[in-house]
PDB file of C-alpha atoms in Angstrom:
ATOM      1  CA  MET A   1      12.879  -7.039 -22.374  1.00 45.00           C
ATOM      2  CA  PRO A   2      16.277  -8.445 -21.278  1.00 49.00           C
ATOM      3  CA  VAL A   3      16.528 -12.247 -21.249  1.00 45.00           C
ATOM      4  CA  ASN A   4      17.057 -12.417 -17.473  1.00 49.00           C
ATOM      5  CA  LYS A   5      13.801 -10.523 -16.871  1.00 49.00           C
ATOM      6  CA  ILE A   6      11.955 -12.862 -19.225  1.00 48.00           C
ATOM      7  CA  ARG A   7      13.298 -15.862 -17.329  1.00 47.00           C
ATOM      8  CA  VAL A   8      12.288 -14.401 -13.971  1.00 49.00           C
ATOM      9  CA  ALA A   9       8.823 -13.610 -15.302  1.00 50.00           C
ATOM     10  CA  ALA A  10       8.468 -17.126 -16.716  1.00 50.00           C
ATOM     11  CA  VAL A  11       9.486 -18.675 -13.398  1.00 46.00           C
ATOM     12  CA  PHE A  12       7.066 -16.397 -11.551  1.00 52.00           C
ATOM     13  CA  ALA A  13       4.232 -17.351 -13.908  1.00 50.00           C
ATOM     14  CA  ALA A  14       4.983 -21.030 -13.395  1.00 49.00           C
ATOM     15  CA  ILE A  15       5.085 -20.656  -9.605  1.00 47.00           C
ATOM     16  CA  MET A  16       1.856 -18.682  -9.563  1.00 51.00           C
ATOM     17  CA  SER A  17       0.191 -21.280 -11.759  1.00 47.00           C
ATOM     18  CA  VAL A  18       1.228 -24.149  -9.507  1.00 44.00           C
ATOM     19  CA  PHE A  19       0.222 -22.370  -6.303  1.00 45.00           C
ATOM     20  CA  SER A  20      -3.084 -21.192  -7.755  1.00 44.00           C
ATOM     21  CA  LEU A  21      -3.981 -24.661  -8.963  1.00 42.00           C
ATOM     22  CA  ALA A  22      -2.905 -26.128  -5.635  1.00 41.00           C
ATOM     23  CA  GLY A  23      -5.152 -23.687  -3.823  1.00 44.00           C
ATOM     24  CA  CYS A  24      -8.064 -24.618  -6.029  1.00 41.00           C
ATOM     25  CA  ALA A  25      -7.376 -28.330  -5.776  1.00 38.00           C
ATOM     26  CA  ARG A  26      -7.338 -28.171  -1.996  1.00 40.00           C
ATOM     27  CA  GLU A  27     -11.131 -28.143  -2.039  1.00 39.00           C
ATOM     28  CA  ALA A  28     -11.605 -30.264  -5.145  1.00 35.00           C
ATOM     29  CA  THR A  29     -13.195 -33.712  -5.063  1.00 35.00           C
ATOM     30  CA  ALA A  30     -13.789 -36.367  -7.675  1.00 37.00           C
ATOM     31  CA  ALA A  31     -17.092 -34.670  -8.421  1.00 37.00           C
ATOM     32  CA  THR A  32     -15.487 -31.310  -9.081  1.00 38.00           C
ATOM     33  CA  VAL A  33     -12.657 -32.061 -11.475  1.00 38.00           C
ATOM     34  CA  PRO A  34     -12.647 -29.991 -14.671  1.00 43.00           C
ATOM     35  CA  GLY A  35     -15.262 -31.278 -17.044  1.00 46.00           C
ATOM     36  CA  ARG A  36     -17.430 -32.729 -14.266  1.00 42.00           C
ATOM     37  CA  GLY A  37     -18.358 -29.578 -12.402  1.00 52.00           C
ATOM     38  CA  GLU A  38     -16.784 -26.508 -10.880  1.00 58.00           C
ATOM     39  CA  PHE A  39     -14.631 -25.760  -7.868  1.00 54.00           C
ATOM     40  CA  ARG A  40     -14.216 -22.454  -6.106  1.00 59.00           C
ATOM     41  CA  PRO A  41     -10.747 -21.249  -5.025  1.00 60.00           C
ATOM     42  CA  GLN A  42     -10.382 -20.897  -1.272  1.00 68.00           C
ATOM     43  CA  VAL A  43      -7.271 -18.734  -1.409  1.00 76.00           C
ATOM     44  CA  SER A  44      -6.773 -15.119  -2.424  1.00 84.00           C
ATOM     45  CA  GLU A  45      -4.013 -13.832  -4.649  1.00 87.00           C
ATOM     46  CA  TRP A  46      -2.344 -12.407  -1.552  1.00 90.00           C
ATOM     47  CA  ASP A  47      -2.319 -15.921  -0.037  1.00 89.00           C
ATOM     48  CA  VAL A  48      -0.533 -17.153  -3.148  1.00 87.00           C
ATOM     49  CA  LEU A  49       1.935 -14.266  -3.209  1.00 91.00           C
ATOM     50  CA  ALA A  50       2.790 -14.743   0.462  1.00 91.00           C
ATOM     51  CA  ALA A  51       3.892 -18.297  -0.378  1.00 92.00           C
ATOM     52  CA  VAL A  52       6.214 -17.225  -3.212  1.00 92.00           C
ATOM     53  CA  ASP A  53       9.949 -16.909  -2.477  1.00 94.00           C
ATOM     54  CA  GLN A  54      10.487 -13.216  -1.759  1.00 94.00           C
ATOM     55  CA  ARG A  55      13.640 -13.259  -3.881  1.00 95.00           C
ATOM     56  CA  VAL A  56      11.426 -13.799  -6.928  1.00 95.00           C
ATOM     57  CA  LEU A  57       9.154 -10.911  -5.941  1.00 96.00           C
ATOM     58  CA  ALA A  58      12.210  -8.727  -5.290  1.00 96.00           C
ATOM     59  CA  ALA A  59      13.681  -9.547  -8.712  1.00 96.00           C
ATOM     60  CA  LEU A  60      10.439  -8.584 -10.432  1.00 95.00           C
ATOM     61  CA  ALA A  61      10.150  -5.357  -8.461  1.00 96.00           C
ATOM     62  CA  ASN A  62      13.786  -4.382  -8.959  1.00 95.00           C
ATOM     63  CA  GLY A  63      13.469  -4.997 -12.685  1.00 94.00           C
ATOM     64  CA  ASN A  64      10.707  -2.392 -12.863  1.00 95.00           C
ATOM     65  CA  ARG A  65      11.995   0.554 -10.851  1.00 96.00           C
ATOM     66  CA  THR A  66      11.106   4.111 -11.828  1.00 97.00           C
ATOM     67  CA  ASP A  67      13.128   7.281 -12.129  1.00 97.00           C
ATOM     68  CA  ALA A  68      12.493  10.303  -9.896  1.00 96.00           C
ATOM     69  CA  ASP A  69       9.509  11.352 -12.022  1.00 97.00           C
ATOM     70  CA  GLY A  70       7.893   7.917 -11.934  1.00 98.00           C
ATOM     71  CA  ALA A  71       8.832   6.967 -15.502  1.00 98.00           C
ATOM     72  CA  MET A  72       9.814   3.393 -16.234  1.00 97.00           C
ATOM     73  CA  GLY A  73      11.011   1.437 -19.237  1.00 94.00           C
ATOM     74  CA  ARG A  74      11.263   3.382 -22.478  1.00 94.00           C
ATOM     75  CA  ASN A  75       9.555   6.375 -20.879  1.00 97.00           C
ATOM     76  CA  ARG A  76      12.728   7.091 -18.921  1.00 96.00           C
ATOM     77  CA  GLU A  77      14.213   8.753 -21.991  1.00 94.00           C
ATOM     78  CA  GLY A  78      11.138  10.935 -22.408  1.00 95.00           C
ATOM     79  CA  TYR A  79       7.464  10.060 -22.370  1.00 96.00           C
ATOM     80  CA  PHE A  80       6.522   7.708 -25.214  1.00 95.00           C
ATOM     81  CA  SER A  81       3.374   5.801 -24.207  1.00 96.00           C
ATOM     82  CA  ALA A  82       1.433   4.753 -21.110  1.00 98.00           C
ATOM     83  CA  VAL A  83       2.003   1.147 -22.144  1.00 97.00           C
ATOM     84  CA  PHE A  84       5.553   1.363 -20.786  1.00 97.00           C
ATOM     85  CA  GLN A  85       4.152   1.959 -17.273  1.00 98.00           C
ATOM     86  CA  ARG A  86       2.381  -1.404 -17.389  1.00 96.00           C
ATOM     87  CA  ASN A  87       4.786  -3.213 -15.031  1.00 95.00           C
ATOM     88  CA  THR A  88       3.958  -1.253 -11.893  1.00 97.00           C
ATOM     89  CA  THR A  89       2.065  -3.988 -10.042  1.00 96.00           C
ATOM     90  CA  PRO A  90       5.258  -5.948  -9.181  1.00 96.00           C
ATOM     91  CA  LEU A  91       6.344  -2.855  -7.219  1.00 97.00           C
ATOM     92  CA  ILE A  92       2.958  -2.688  -5.483  1.00 97.00           C
ATOM     93  CA  ILE A  93       3.095  -6.385  -4.613  1.00 97.00           C
ATOM     94  CA  TYR A  94       6.615  -6.227  -3.200  1.00 97.00           C
ATOM     95  CA  ALA A  95       5.799  -3.080  -1.227  1.00 96.00           C
ATOM     96  CA  VAL A  96       2.857  -4.759   0.477  1.00 96.00           C
ATOM     97  CA  ILE A  97       4.698  -8.036   1.118  1.00 96.00           C
ATOM     98  CA  LYS A  98       7.625  -6.133   2.673  1.00 96.00           C
ATOM     99  CA  LYS A  99       5.371  -3.465   4.250  1.00 95.00           C
ATOM    100  CA  ASP A 100       7.598  -0.852   2.638  1.00 96.00           C
ATOM    101  CA  ALA A 101       5.909   2.546   2.259  1.00 95.00           C
ATOM    102  CA  ALA A 102       8.758   3.937   0.127  1.00 95.00           C
ATOM    103  CA  ILE A 103       8.349   1.253  -2.539  1.00 96.00           C
ATOM    104  CA  LEU A 104       4.577   1.715  -2.411  1.00 96.00           C
ATOM    105  CA  ASP A 105       5.090   5.432  -3.044  1.00 96.00           C
ATOM    106  CA  GLU A 106       7.252   4.579  -6.051  1.00 97.00           C
ATOM    107  CA  GLY A 107       4.530   2.359  -7.485  1.00 97.00           C
ATOM    108  CA  ILE A 108       1.844   4.986  -7.005  1.00 97.00           C
ATOM    109  CA  ARG A 109       4.141   7.590  -8.541  1.00 98.00           C
ATOM    110  CA  SER A 110       4.477   5.372 -11.610  1.00 98.00           C
ATOM    111  CA  TRP A 111       0.697   5.404 -12.099  1.00 98.00           C
ATOM    112  CA  GLU A 112       0.578   9.146 -11.476  1.00 98.00           C
ATOM    113  CA  TYR A 113       3.227   9.643 -14.150  1.00 99.00           C
ATOM    114  CA  ALA A 114       1.115   7.750 -16.688  1.00 98.00           C
ATOM    115  CA  PHE A 115      -2.065   9.655 -15.851  1.00 99.00           C
ATOM    116  CA  SER A 116      -0.238  12.969 -16.122  1.00 98.00           C
ATOM    117  CA  HIS A 117      -0.155  12.162 -19.855  1.00 98.00           C
ATOM    118  CA  MET A 118      -3.856  11.364 -20.226  1.00 99.00           C
ATOM    119  CA  ASN A 119      -5.957  13.342 -22.693  1.00 98.00           C
ATOM    120  CA  GLN A 120      -9.240  14.953 -21.665  1.00 97.00           C
ATOM    121  CA  ASP A 121     -11.251  12.154 -23.312  1.00 98.00           C
ATOM    122  CA  GLY A 122      -9.520   9.416 -21.298  1.00 98.00           C
ATOM    123  CA  SER A 123      -7.104   8.288 -24.001  1.00 98.00           C
ATOM    124  CA  PHE A 124      -3.363   8.646 -23.480  1.00 98.00           C
ATOM    125  CA  VAL A 125      -0.861  10.780 -25.311  1.00 96.00           C
ATOM    126  CA  PHE A 126       1.255   8.843 -27.808  1.00 94.00           C
ATOM    127  CA  SER A 127       4.566  10.626 -28.337  1.00 92.00           C
ATOM    128  CA  PRO A 128       7.096   8.416 -30.146  1.00 89.00           C
ATOM    129  CA  PRO A 129      10.773   9.388 -30.217  1.00 84.00           C
ATOM    130  CA  SER A 130      12.245  10.809 -33.406  1.00 78.00           C
ATOM    131  CA  ALA A 131      13.331   7.381 -34.650  1.00 74.00           C
ATOM    132  CA  PHE A 132       9.664   6.358 -34.859  1.00 74.00           C
ATOM    133  CA  GLN A 133       8.172   9.606 -36.140  1.00 71.00           C
ATOM    134  CA  ASP A 134       7.426   8.063 -39.533  1.00 72.00           C
ATOM    135  CA  LYS A 135       5.286   5.321 -37.974  1.00 74.00           C
ATOM    136  CA  ARG A 136       1.709   6.304 -37.181  1.00 82.00           C
ATOM    137  CA  ALA A 137      -0.170   4.450 -34.455  1.00 87.00           C
ATOM    138  CA  THR A 138      -3.464   2.905 -35.556  1.00 94.00           C
ATOM    139  CA  ALA A 139      -6.666   3.057 -33.516  1.00 96.00           C
ATOM    140  CA  GLY A 140      -6.002  -0.561 -32.573  1.00 96.00           C
ATOM    141  CA  ASP A 141      -2.472   0.237 -31.423  1.00 95.00           C
ATOM    142  CA  LEU A 142      -3.739   2.996 -29.127  1.00 96.00           C
ATOM    143  CA  ALA A 143      -6.612   0.958 -27.671  1.00 98.00           C
ATOM    144  CA  SER A 144      -4.452  -2.101 -27.070  1.00 97.00           C
ATOM    145  CA  ALA A 145      -1.692  -0.031 -25.446  1.00 97.00           C
ATOM    146  CA  GLU A 146      -4.211   1.542 -23.079  1.00 98.00           C
ATOM    147  CA  ALA A 147      -5.647  -1.881 -22.226  1.00 98.00           C
ATOM    148  CA  PHE A 148      -2.169  -3.142 -21.335  1.00 97.00           C
ATOM    149  CA  PHE A 149      -1.614  -0.232 -18.961  1.00 98.00           C
ATOM    150  CA  LEU A 150      -5.105  -0.377 -17.430  1.00 98.00           C
ATOM    151  CA  SER A 151      -4.797  -4.128 -16.850  1.00 97.00           C
ATOM    152  CA  ASP A 152      -1.795  -3.424 -14.635  1.00 97.00           C
ATOM    153  CA  PHE A 153      -3.415  -0.411 -12.989  1.00 98.00           C
ATOM    154  CA  GLY A 154      -6.686  -2.221 -12.290  1.00 97.00           C
ATOM    155  CA  HIS A 155      -4.923  -5.318 -11.004  1.00 95.00           C
ATOM    156  CA  GLY A 156      -2.757  -3.253  -8.670  1.00 96.00           C
ATOM    157  CA  LEU A 157      -5.736  -1.289  -7.364  1.00 96.00           C
ATOM    158  CA  ALA A 158      -7.701  -4.483  -6.760  1.00 94.00           C
ATOM    159  CA  LEU A 159      -4.786  -5.903  -4.772  1.00 94.00           C
ATOM    160  CA  LEU A 160      -4.504  -2.728  -2.695  1.00 95.00           C
ATOM    161  CA  ASP A 161      -8.244  -2.853  -2.023  1.00 93.00           C
ATOM    162  CA  GLU A 162      -7.736  -6.300  -0.444  1.00 92.00           C
ATOM    163  CA  SER A 163      -4.559  -5.475   1.476  1.00 93.00           C
ATOM    164  CA  ALA A 164      -4.942  -5.389   5.260  1.00 93.00           C
ATOM    165  CA  TRP A 165      -1.599  -3.552   5.558  1.00 94.00           C
ATOM    166  CA  MET A 166      -2.795  -0.878   3.150  1.00 93.00           C
ATOM    167  CA  ARG A 167      -5.723  -0.140   5.438  1.00 91.00           C
ATOM    168  CA  THR A 168      -3.382   0.376   8.397  1.00 93.00           C
ATOM    169  CA  ILE A 169      -1.289   3.034   6.616  1.00 92.00           C
ATOM    170  CA  MET A 170      -4.067   4.810   4.701  1.00 91.00           C
ATOM    171  CA  ASP A 171      -3.654   8.390   5.900  1.00 91.00           C
ATOM    172  CA  ALA A 172      -5.278  11.456   4.316  1.00 91.00           C
ATOM    173  CA  PRO A 173      -2.522  12.240   1.753  1.00 92.00           C
ATOM    174  CA  LEU A 174      -2.313   8.623   0.562  1.00 93.00           C
ATOM    175  CA  SER A 175      -6.102   8.348   0.404  1.00 91.00           C
ATOM    176  CA  THR A 176      -6.234  11.541  -1.674  1.00 94.00           C
ATOM    177  CA  ARG A 177      -3.700  10.156  -4.151  1.00 96.00           C
ATOM    178  CA  ILE A 178      -5.513   6.829  -4.513  1.00 95.00           C
ATOM    179  CA  ASN A 179      -8.900   8.513  -4.932  1.00 95.00           C
ATOM    180  CA  ARG A 180      -7.497  10.869  -7.577  1.00 97.00           C
ATOM    181  CA  LEU A 181      -6.087   7.887  -9.460  1.00 98.00           C
ATOM    182  CA  LYS A 182      -9.455   6.130  -9.311  1.00 98.00           C
ATOM    183  CA  ILE A 183     -11.211   9.190 -10.752  1.00 98.00           C
ATOM    184  CA  GLN A 184      -8.669   9.304 -13.567  1.00 98.00           C
ATOM    185  CA  GLY A 185      -8.973   5.558 -14.028  1.00 98.00           C
ATOM    186  CA  ALA A 186     -12.741   5.853 -14.421  1.00 98.00           C
ATOM    187  CA  LEU A 187     -12.264   8.331 -17.271  1.00 99.00           C
ATOM    188  CA  ALA A 188      -9.708   6.071 -18.954  1.00 99.00           C
ATOM    189  CA  LEU A 189     -12.029   3.096 -18.556  1.00 99.00           C
ATOM    190  CA  ARG A 190     -14.865   5.053 -20.166  1.00 98.00           C
ATOM    191  CA  TRP A 191     -12.667   5.751 -23.181  1.00 99.00           C
ATOM    192  CA  LEU A 192     -11.547   2.121 -23.407  1.00 98.00           C
ATOM    193  CA  SER A 193     -15.189   1.015 -23.281  1.00 98.00           C
ATOM    194  CA  SER A 194     -15.835   3.153 -26.351  1.00 98.00           C
ATOM    195  CA  GLN A 195     -13.079   1.208 -28.143  1.00 98.00           C
ATOM    196  CA  LYS A 196     -14.338  -2.328 -27.427  1.00 98.00           C
ATOM    197  CA  LYS A 197     -15.086  -3.209 -31.055  1.00 97.00           C
ATOM    198  CA  ILE A 198     -11.711  -1.898 -32.211  1.00 97.00           C
ATOM    199  CA  LEU A 199      -9.994  -3.716 -29.353  1.00 97.00           C
ATOM    200  CA  SER A 200     -11.660  -7.076 -29.999  1.00 96.00           C
ATOM    201  CA  ASP A 201     -10.927  -6.903 -33.737  1.00 96.00           C
ATOM    202  CA  TYR A 202      -7.308  -5.842 -33.187  1.00 95.00           C
ATOM    203  CA  ASP A 203      -6.480  -8.414 -30.491  1.00 94.00           C
ATOM    204  CA  ARG A 204      -8.598 -11.336 -31.727  1.00 92.00           C
ATOM    205  CA  LYS A 205      -5.657 -13.335 -33.095  1.00 91.00           C
ATOM    206  CA  ASN A 206      -3.469 -12.778 -30.028  1.00 93.00           C
ATOM    207  CA  THR A 207      -5.041 -14.633 -27.122  1.00 94.00           C
ATOM    208  CA  ASN A 208      -2.680 -13.217 -24.515  1.00 95.00           C
ATOM    209  CA  ARG A 209      -3.865  -9.712 -25.434  1.00 95.00           C
ATOM    210  CA  LEU A 210      -7.493 -10.732 -25.026  1.00 96.00           C
ATOM    211  CA  PHE A 211      -6.685 -11.809 -21.470  1.00 96.00           C
ATOM    212  CA  PHE A 212      -5.026  -8.435 -20.825  1.00 96.00           C
ATOM    213  CA  ASP A 213      -8.178  -6.776 -22.188  1.00 97.00           C
ATOM    214  CA  ALA A 214     -10.256  -8.913 -19.830  1.00 97.00           C
ATOM    215  CA  MET A 215      -8.103  -7.907 -16.872  1.00 96.00           C
ATOM    216  CA  ALA A 216      -8.280  -4.220 -17.772  1.00 97.00           C
ATOM    217  CA  PHE A 217     -12.069  -4.180 -17.738  1.00 98.00           C
ATOM    218  CA  PHE A 218     -12.580  -6.690 -14.939  1.00 96.00           C
ATOM    219  CA  PHE A 219     -10.066  -5.550 -12.326  1.00 96.00           C
ATOM    220  CA  LEU A 220     -10.562  -1.831 -12.869  1.00 97.00           C
ATOM    221  CA  GLY A 221     -14.323  -2.327 -13.004  1.00 97.00           C
ATOM    222  CA  LYS A 222     -14.154  -4.307  -9.768  1.00 95.00           C
ATOM    223  CA  SER A 223     -12.121  -1.633  -7.981  1.00 95.00           C
ATOM    224  CA  LEU A 224     -14.422   1.138  -9.246  1.00 97.00           C
ATOM    225  CA  SER A 225     -17.656  -0.845  -8.651  1.00 96.00           C
ATOM    226  CA  ASP A 226     -18.461  -0.563 -12.368  1.00 97.00           C
ATOM    227  CA  ALA A 227     -20.687  -3.557 -13.127  1.00 96.00           C
ATOM    228  CA  ALA A 228     -20.726  -2.896 -16.877  1.00 97.00           C
ATOM    229  CA  ALA A 229     -16.927  -2.966 -17.040  1.00 97.00           C
ATOM    230  CA  VAL A 230     -16.842  -6.203 -15.039  1.00 96.00           C
ATOM    231  CA  ARG A 231     -19.226  -7.747 -17.590  1.00 96.00           C
ATOM    232  CA  ASP A 232     -17.055  -6.464 -20.434  1.00 97.00           C
ATOM    233  CA  GLY A 233     -14.109  -8.190 -18.795  1.00 96.00           C
ATOM    234  CA  GLY A 234     -16.071 -11.417 -18.785  1.00 95.00           C
ATOM    235  CA  GLU A 235     -16.804 -11.055 -22.486  1.00 96.00           C
ATOM    236  CA  PHE A 236     -13.129 -10.638 -23.353  1.00 97.00           C
ATOM    237  CA  ALA A 237     -12.213 -13.593 -21.117  1.00 95.00           C
ATOM    238  CA  SER A 238     -14.824 -15.727 -22.890  1.00 95.00           C
ATOM    239  CA  MET A 239     -13.431 -14.624 -26.245  1.00 96.00           C
ATOM    240  CA  ALA A 240      -9.947 -15.685 -25.143  1.00 95.00           C
ATOM    241  CA  LEU A 241     -11.109 -19.033 -23.794  1.00 93.00           C
ATOM    242  CA  SER A 242     -13.100 -19.777 -26.934  1.00 93.00           C
ATOM    243  CA  ALA A 243      -9.871 -19.415 -28.926  1.00 92.00           C
ATOM    244  CA  GLN A 244      -8.212 -22.250 -27.001  1.00 92.00           C
ATOM    245  CA  THR A 245      -7.555 -25.336 -29.110  1.00 91.00           C
ATOM    246  CA  ILE A 246      -8.541 -28.861 -28.095  1.00 92.00           C
ATOM    247  CA  ASP A 247      -4.984 -29.615 -26.942  1.00 91.00           C
ATOM    248  CA  GLY A 248      -4.964 -26.602 -24.586  1.00 90.00           C
ATOM    249  CA  CYS A 249      -3.044 -24.136 -26.750  1.00 92.00           C
ATOM    250  CA  PHE A 250      -3.873 -20.439 -26.571  1.00 93.00           C
ATOM    251  CA  PRO A 251      -3.007 -19.476 -30.173  1.00 91.00           C
ATOM    252  CA  GLU A 252      -0.940 -16.465 -31.149  1.00 92.00           C
ATOM    253  CA  ASN A 253      -1.325 -15.402 -34.780  1.00 87.00           C
ATOM    254  CA  GLU A 254      -2.734 -18.868 -35.508  1.00 81.00           C
ATOM    255  CA  GLY A 255       0.380 -20.519 -34.090  1.00 86.00           C
ATOM    256  CA  PHE A 256       1.882 -21.505 -30.730  1.00 85.00           C
ATOM    257  CA  ASP A 257       4.300 -19.577 -28.523  1.00 86.00           C
ATOM    258  CA  SER A 258       5.398 -21.057 -25.200  1.00 89.00           C
ATOM    259  CA  SER A 259       6.125 -17.725 -23.498  1.00 90.00           C
ATOM    260  CA  TYR A 260       2.778 -16.221 -24.508  1.00 90.00           C
ATOM    261  CA  GLN A 261       1.121 -19.479 -23.399  1.00 93.00           C
ATOM    262  CA  ALA A 262       2.543 -18.857 -19.911  1.00 92.00           C
ATOM    263  CA  VAL A 263       1.327 -15.242 -19.996  1.00 92.00           C
ATOM    264  CA  SER A 264      -2.178 -16.329 -21.012  1.00 92.00           C
ATOM    265  CA  LEU A 265      -2.263 -19.013 -18.317  1.00 91.00           C
ATOM    266  CA  PHE A 266      -1.027 -16.589 -15.664  1.00 88.00           C
ATOM    267  CA  ASN A 267      -3.654 -13.984 -16.537  1.00 89.00           C
ATOM    268  CA  ALA A 268      -6.423 -16.561 -16.899  1.00 89.00           C
ATOM    269  CA  LEU A 269      -5.700 -17.989 -13.449  1.00 86.00           C
ATOM    270  CA  GLY A 270      -5.597 -14.540 -11.854  1.00 83.00           C
ATOM    271  CA  TYR A 271      -8.914 -13.658 -13.427  1.00 86.00           C
ATOM    272  CA  TYR A 272     -10.460 -17.018 -12.521  1.00 86.00           C
ATOM    273  CA  GLU A 273      -9.304 -16.904  -8.898  1.00 80.00           C
ATOM    274  CA  THR A 274     -10.873 -13.507  -8.307  1.00 80.00           C
ATOM    275  CA  VAL A 275     -14.122 -14.212 -10.146  1.00 82.00           C
ATOM    276  CA  ARG A 276     -14.750 -17.524  -8.400  1.00 76.00           C
ATOM    277  CA  ARG A 277     -13.678 -16.355  -4.950  1.00 71.00           C
ATOM    278  CA  THR A 278     -15.585 -13.074  -4.939  1.00 69.00           C
ATOM    279  CA  GLY A 279     -18.504 -14.169  -7.072  1.00 59.00           C
ATOM    280  CA  ARG A 280     -17.958 -11.365  -9.589  1.00 57.00           C
TER     281      ARG A 280
END
């Protein structure tokens, strides 16, 4: 990822963290500080996003545009992996904030492009370019890549489910596209569920990946009303939290990485906000 995109993402994560914590703290009292009890967020993710400078949201969206087919990232040169469609939610967010149906269509097209490369069992085609033909993907590689994509897909769907604007523009063609994506997402989620042991073993030493795994199961399970998947998301979140060291570090390969720390914090807060606010 280019350095400028990393910087924008880091700033966005920091802003989201501050706003999320501020929203939680609004209702906190001395009796509900961490370690002495629990507090329940009173704001939704859309409330937080509405407070973020739209230039930040625009930069994130514009850094993840698709081509005419819906391909983004390294898939633009020919389909490689669904993992490279994992940055679609910034497009969805910006579309809703701006009430822009064209950008929303682009985001949905990105998901449709990924699912057009799904196998019948719910896994995704892995088709590396010639330069990588000598490198075989392991079962862990494939499961983790799918979790990355489904974390974005599930998160975006969950946001659309809560968007008042989305309900005002939901005509028959758009509804058909969303419903088709949900059916495909359910099949992909079923496959990912069959890979839980592989996924937990493969991602155990990379806490940020465990949070992505949690988001994949939780958000997609929430959007599809799949209680088992929601519980699986909770298990991966617990696994990630149990890895945290006493000084607050989310370890990566038994070490510390500031950028991955921000990613873990961002995902943990997004997960926490939704669980505590919705009760599931």
